[in-house]
Amino acid sequence: MWSIVVKELKIVLREKGSFFFLLLMPILFIALFGSVFGNTGTTVTVNYLDRDGTKASKQLIKEIDQIDGFKVKKQSSTSLDKQIKEIKEGKKTSLLVIPENFEKDMQAGQSVKVKFYRDSTADQSVAPIRSVLENISHGYKDHKLSTVLMTVTKDAKKVKEMMASPVQIQEIKENVKSVNAISQVVPGYTVMFVFFIMITMIRGFFREKDSGMVARLHSTPMRSIHYLIGMWIPALIMVLIQCTVLLSFGYFVYDLHLGDGIAIVAIVFCLAICGTGLGLALSMLVRGETQGIAGTQLIALGGAVLGGLWFPFDLLPAFAQKVGHFTPQFWAQKSFQDVMVRGAHVGDVLQGLGVLLSFGLIGLVIALLQYKRYLRSATH
Amino acid sequence: MEKALSIQDLQKSYGQKKALQGVTFSVKKGACFGLLGPNGAGKSTTMKILTGIVGADHGRIEILEMDATKKGRELRQRVGYVPQSITLYEKLSAYDNLKFFGEMYGIRGKLLQQRIREVLIQIGLQDRGKDAVETFSGGMKRRVNIAAALLHKPEILILDEPTVGIDPQSRNHIFDMIRILKKEGVTIIYSTHYMEEVEVLCDDIAIIDHGKIIAQGNLQELLTEYSQRAVYVEAPTLKEAPTSLPGAIRTYAQGDGWMIETERLQETMLYFLQSDTSEDIKRLEIVRPSLEHVFLSLTGTQLRD
C-alpha cells in the first residue's frame, strides 16, 4: 500500500498542473478578492457641486466627508447639465447639488432644497449616500427645533431631554475576535478549492484504468483495498498541504485571525477526508474523465454558492440557506468562521466536524462498493 | 512430464459475446508454450484469466499443482505477467518503475536493489535506469515492461504479445531473454499472432479461434497434420495454371508463379523438368510447410478486427 502512496506522490510532484489547480489558483483568488474586499473596507464617493461656495455649504460637505466609509469629490465642471448628462450616460451614479443662496436661506430660516441627482438603475450603490443625506437633513431639523425650544424654554437641560429619542439603539459586539472580509474570503476559497482535489483523483484513477495499469497491478499479490487506500492517501496529504499553505497565506499576508490552532487542524483534517472521500466515490462512479470533471464542478461550485463560501451565508435567500445546510461546504465554512471569528474550540464545532467526516465516510463506502465495477471497466 | 499449468473447459462471456467456449490445454514445466490466434480469438482473455485479472465463468485452472481459483494470491507471487500494453509510469524513471513493481511483489531492501540491477542488465538498460521512461524508445519501454515481471523470479512467465511495434534489435533481445529464462527453467506462455516468433521460440503450440482451441501439439506435429506439401514453379511462359499434373490436390497462383499442393513431389518436379517450358523455368522447388500456412488454413483468410 505504501508503495502505491509513494509512487502517486512522485507522479503528482512531477505534474505541475496539479499545483496550479490546488495552490496557485486559490492563492490568486484569495489575493484578488482579499485586495478588493480586504481590511481597507469599502468607500462610497459622494460627487458634489457647490454652487453657493459659502461657509455653510462647505460645512455641509465637511460633515459628509467626516463620516466613515464616505468621501466627497468636488466636480471640476460647474455645468449642471453636463453633470446630469454624465449620470444619464452611466458615467456617474449620483450628484449632490448645493444651490446658490444656501447659507442665506438657512440663516433666514427658510427651507433649502439640496438636490440629489441619481442614476435610477444604481439603487444599491446610491442608497448609502441617500441614507447619509437624510440623516444630515434630520440633524438640521433637530438643530432648528432645539433652537426654537431654547428660545421658548431657556432651559438647555429640558431641551436636551425633549429632543432625546424615546428609542436608543446601543450596538454591542459579542464574541467577535476579528471580523473582516478576509475571514470570509480565505476560509471560503480554501474550502472551495479543496473540492477540486476530486479532479486530480479522477484523472489519476482514469490514467491507471485506461493504461491497463490497474489490470496489471491485479496480476500481482496486491489486495484491492490496499490499492484504493494507496490511491486515496496521497490525495489526503495533498489537501492537508493545500489547506496549510492557503491558511498560512491568509495569516501571513492578510493578518487572518486563525483562532484555536487545534480546532483549525481538526477542521482541515475532516475537510480533507470529506473532499477526498467524495473524490474517491466520484472516481468509481463516473464513466469518463469529462463526466468526472463536470461532476466535480457541480459539487465544488454549487456547494460554494449554497454553502456561503463566496458571500456571507445570511445574505442567501431563505430557500438557498435551507439547501445550503446539506452541503459539506456550509459546515466547513461555518466551523472555520466559528473558530476564527467567534473564538470557538474543538468542542464547539463538533457538529460541523461530524458532518464533514460523515460525507467523507459515505464517499469511502460508495468507493468500496463500486470498486469491482471500476475494475471490470478497466483496460486489460 | 510434470505440468506447470493445466486448463480444463474454460468458459467466459462478456454479455452476449462468448469469448471462451471450453478452452482446454496444458503446459509442461520448463517449456515455452505458444498461444496463437487472430485478433479477438480469445488469447488475451485466456491470459487474463490465468493471471487472475478476470474470473472465468466456468472451468478449472491448475497452476503449479494448485487450484488457481482458491490459491490466486499465492500463485500471483509465483507467476509473472507481461501485458500487451506498456503499463509503466512514463514520468518515473525505469528504476522507480521497477522498484514499485518489485515492492508490489513483496520484495524489499537490498534484495530489491540487487534484483533491479540484475534485470536492468538482463534487458540491456543498466546505463538508463535513472532516466524517465517517457524518454525511451518503444523497444526500450517493452523491455522495461518485461523486466517488471521478472523481479520476483517467477516460475511461470506469461507474455501477451510482448513484441508489438518494436524494432528488430529489441525483438531479438527479447527473444534472447526468453531463451535464457527457458534455460533457467522458467515456464513461458507466449501469446502472439506472429507465426515466426512461435516457430523460433516455442516447443508446443495451441491455435485458438472464436474462443476454442482448434489445433495443438509441437510444431512438427502441427505441420504434419495441418499443412500440405507443395511444389512451387515460376516460368514466364507459364501464364495459365498447369493442368493434368500427377497427384495434384490443389493449384493456385502465388507471387509470379504457381503453387501445386501434392503428395507426389518428385513426380511433379520431373513433370516440369521434362515439359516444353523446362528451359524457361526460373524457380522450381519443394516448399517447406510453414506455421503461417497452417494458421491461415485453420483460421481462414477473412480479415479480423
Short mmCIF file of C-alpha atoms in Angstrom, two decimals, chain B residues 25 27 32-48 50-51 80-85 142 146 157-164 174-175 178 187-195 197-198 201-202 204-208 295:
data_model
loop_
_atom_site.label_atom_id
_atom_site.label_comp_id
_atom_site.label_asym_id
_atom_site.label_seq_id
_atom_site.Cartn_x
_atom_site.Cartn_y
_atom_site.Cartn_z
CA PHE B 25 -4.78 -27.24 -22.84
CA VAL B 27 1.76 -26.68 -20.49
CA CYS B 32 7.80 -22.49 -23.98
CA PHE B 33 4.15 -22.67 -24.96
CA GLY B 34 2.82 -20.52 -27.79
CA LEU B 35 -0.81 -19.49 -27.89
CA LEU B 36 -1.61 -18.40 -31.42
CA GLY B 37 -4.75 -16.80 -32.70
CA PRO B 38 -6.12 -13.94 -34.78
CA ASN B 39 -7.40 -10.74 -33.15
CA GLY B 40 -10.40 -11.38 -30.90
CA ALA B 41 -9.80 -15.12 -30.84
CA GLY B 42 -9.66 -15.32 -27.04
CA LYS B 43 -5.88 -15.19 -26.39
CA SER B 44 -5.90 -12.17 -24.10
CA THR B 45 -8.99 -13.36 -22.21
CA THR B 46 -7.20 -16.65 -21.54
CA MET B 47 -4.12 -14.76 -20.34
CA LYS B 48 -6.19 -12.52 -18.06
CA LEU B 50 -4.58 -17.16 -15.94
CA THR B 51 -3.24 -14.08 -14.16
CA GLY B 80 4.92 -13.06 -13.83
CA TYR B 81 2.66 -11.29 -16.31
CA VAL B 82 3.72 -9.04 -19.17
CA PRO B 83 0.60 -7.37 -20.59
CA GLN B 84 0.09 -6.42 -24.20
CA SER B 85 0.05 -2.70 -23.41
CA ARG B 142 8.83 -3.02 -23.98
CA ILE B 146 9.10 -7.34 -19.34
CA LEU B 157 6.12 -16.10 -17.17
CA ILE B 158 3.05 -15.12 -19.19
CA LEU B 159 3.77 -12.80 -22.10
CA ASP B 160 0.85 -11.30 -24.01
CA GLU B 161 2.09 -10.09 -27.41
CA PRO B 162 5.27 -8.61 -25.93
CA THR B 163 6.87 -7.55 -29.22
CA VAL B 164 4.13 -5.40 -30.77
CA ILE B 174 13.61 -10.12 -26.08
CA PHE B 175 13.94 -13.48 -27.84
CA ILE B 178 13.19 -15.65 -23.27
CA THR B 187 7.89 -21.95 -17.99
CA ILE B 188 6.93 -19.48 -20.71
CA ILE B 189 3.43 -18.92 -22.02
CA TYR B 190 3.70 -16.77 -25.09
CA SER B 191 0.68 -15.27 -26.79
CA THR B 192 1.08 -13.74 -30.23
CA HIS B 193 -0.16 -13.62 -33.79
CA TYR B 194 3.37 -13.52 -35.21
CA MET B 195 3.98 -17.06 -36.58
CA GLU B 197 8.04 -15.86 -33.20
CA VAL B 198 6.26 -19.04 -32.23
CA LEU B 201 10.68 -19.82 -29.58
CA CYS B 202 8.02 -22.35 -28.73
CA ASP B 204 4.39 -26.52 -28.02
CA ILE B 205 1.69 -24.54 -29.74
CA ALA B 206 -2.06 -24.14 -29.46
CA ILE B 207 -4.10 -22.29 -32.04
CA ILE B 208 -7.21 -20.60 -30.71
CA PHE B 295 -2.64 -20.96 -39.26
#
